[in-house]
CSV table of C-alpha atoms in Angstrom, one decimal:
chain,number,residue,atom,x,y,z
A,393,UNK,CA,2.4,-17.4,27.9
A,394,UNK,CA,-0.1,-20.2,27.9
A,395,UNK,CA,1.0,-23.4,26.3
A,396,UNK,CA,-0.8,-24.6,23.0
A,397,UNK,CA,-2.3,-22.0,21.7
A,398,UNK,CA,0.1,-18.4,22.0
A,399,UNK,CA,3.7,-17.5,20.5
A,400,UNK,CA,6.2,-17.9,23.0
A,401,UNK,CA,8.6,-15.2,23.3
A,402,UNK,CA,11.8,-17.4,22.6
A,403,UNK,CA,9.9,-18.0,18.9
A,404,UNK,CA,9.8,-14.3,18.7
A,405,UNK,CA,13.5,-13.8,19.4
A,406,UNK,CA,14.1,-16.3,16.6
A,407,UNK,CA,12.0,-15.3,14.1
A,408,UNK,CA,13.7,-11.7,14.6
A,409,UNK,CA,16.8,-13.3,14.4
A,410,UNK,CA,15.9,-15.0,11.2
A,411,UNK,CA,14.5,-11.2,10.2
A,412,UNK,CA,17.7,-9.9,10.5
A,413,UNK,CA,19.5,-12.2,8.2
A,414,UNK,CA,17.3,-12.4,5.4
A,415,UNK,CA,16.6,-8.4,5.3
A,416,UNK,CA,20.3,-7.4,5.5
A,417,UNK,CA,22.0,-5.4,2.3
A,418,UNK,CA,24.8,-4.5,1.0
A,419,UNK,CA,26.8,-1.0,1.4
A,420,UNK,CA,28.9,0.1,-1.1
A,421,UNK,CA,31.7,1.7,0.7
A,422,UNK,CA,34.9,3.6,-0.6
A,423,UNK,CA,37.6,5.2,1.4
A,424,UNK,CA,37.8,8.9,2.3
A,425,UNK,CA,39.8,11.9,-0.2
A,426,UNK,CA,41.9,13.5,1.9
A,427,UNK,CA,41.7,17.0,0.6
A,428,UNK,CA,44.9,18.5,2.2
A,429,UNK,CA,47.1,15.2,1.1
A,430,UNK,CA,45.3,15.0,-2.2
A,431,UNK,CA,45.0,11.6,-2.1
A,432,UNK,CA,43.0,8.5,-1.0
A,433,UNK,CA,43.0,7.4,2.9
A,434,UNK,CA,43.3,3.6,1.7
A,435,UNK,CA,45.3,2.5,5.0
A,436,UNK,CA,42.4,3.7,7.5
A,437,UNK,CA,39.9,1.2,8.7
A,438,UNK,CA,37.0,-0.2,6.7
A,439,UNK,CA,35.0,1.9,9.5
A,440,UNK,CA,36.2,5.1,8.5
A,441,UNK,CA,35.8,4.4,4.6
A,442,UNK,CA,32.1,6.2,3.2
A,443,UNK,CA,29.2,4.8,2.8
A,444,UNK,CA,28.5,5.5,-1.0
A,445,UNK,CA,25.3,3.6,-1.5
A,446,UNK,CA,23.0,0.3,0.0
A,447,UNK,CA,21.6,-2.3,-1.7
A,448,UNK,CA,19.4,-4.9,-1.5
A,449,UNK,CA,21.6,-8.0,-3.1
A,450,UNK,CA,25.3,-7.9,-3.6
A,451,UNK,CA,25.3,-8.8,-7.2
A,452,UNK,CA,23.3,-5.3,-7.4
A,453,UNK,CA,26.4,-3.8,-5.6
A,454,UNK,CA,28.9,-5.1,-7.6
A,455,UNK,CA,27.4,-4.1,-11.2
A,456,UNK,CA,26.5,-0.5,-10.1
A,457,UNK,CA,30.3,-0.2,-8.4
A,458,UNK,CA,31.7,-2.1,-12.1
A,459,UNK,CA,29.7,0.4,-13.6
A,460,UNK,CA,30.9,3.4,-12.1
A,461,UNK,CA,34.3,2.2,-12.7
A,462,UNK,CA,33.7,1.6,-16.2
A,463,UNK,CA,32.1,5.6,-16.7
A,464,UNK,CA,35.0,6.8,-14.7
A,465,UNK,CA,37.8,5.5,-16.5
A,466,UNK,CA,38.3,7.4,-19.3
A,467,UNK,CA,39.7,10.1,-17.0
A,468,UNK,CA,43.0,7.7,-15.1
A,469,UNK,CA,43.7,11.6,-13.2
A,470,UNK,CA,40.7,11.3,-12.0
A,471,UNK,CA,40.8,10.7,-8.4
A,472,UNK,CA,37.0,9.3,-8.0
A,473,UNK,CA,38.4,6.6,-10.6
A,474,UNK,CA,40.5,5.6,-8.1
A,475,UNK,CA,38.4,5.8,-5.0
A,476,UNK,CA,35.6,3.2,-6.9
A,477,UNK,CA,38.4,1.1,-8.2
A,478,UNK,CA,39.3,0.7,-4.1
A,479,UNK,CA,35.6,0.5,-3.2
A,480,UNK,CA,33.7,-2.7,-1.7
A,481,UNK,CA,30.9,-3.5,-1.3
A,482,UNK,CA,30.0,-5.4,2.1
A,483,UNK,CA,27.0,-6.8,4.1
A,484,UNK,CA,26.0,-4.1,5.9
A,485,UNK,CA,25.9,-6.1,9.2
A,486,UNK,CA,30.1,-7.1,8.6
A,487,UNK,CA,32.0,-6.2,11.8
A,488,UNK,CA,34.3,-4.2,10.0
A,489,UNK,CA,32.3,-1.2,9.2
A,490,UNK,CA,31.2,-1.2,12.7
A,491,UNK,CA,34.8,-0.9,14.3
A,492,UNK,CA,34.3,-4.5,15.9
């Protein structure tokens, strides 16, 4: 590109770099019910957990997942209690839900 008066490519690449980080969210995830075990899969990897909602800020993350907990709690047998109470909420760019 000409010098001066044009974007050069490499201020692209940053900008979209810059893009990246300032649009990412935050995933609420839990881990998986295993139906036939009746029970939570809490051991498998972060990658294998569900992806129970996104969000724009992690404070927003944490109060609807504080929230849930709260409404589910009357009901200790209740085995959705138990998945939010394990549940995080991540950046949905963090290795860990990728498999990385």
């Amino acid at each position: 590109m000409r010098a001066g008066g044009n974007i050069e490519i490499t201020d692209l690449m940053r900008f979209g770099h810059l893009a990246a980080a300032v649009f990412a969210g935050w995933i609420l995830i839990a881990p998986s019910i295993d139906c036939a075990r009746r029970g939570l899969q809490r051991e498998t990897p972060l990658s294998e957990w569900e992806h129970m909602d996104t969000f724009t800020t992690q404070q927003g993350c944490e109060s609807y997942r504080a929230t849930v907990i709260e409404a589910e709690k009357a009901d200790s047998k209740n085995l959705y209690n138990a998945r939010y109470a394990y549940s995080l909420c991540v950046r949905d760019d963090d290795p860990r839900i990728k498999g990385e």
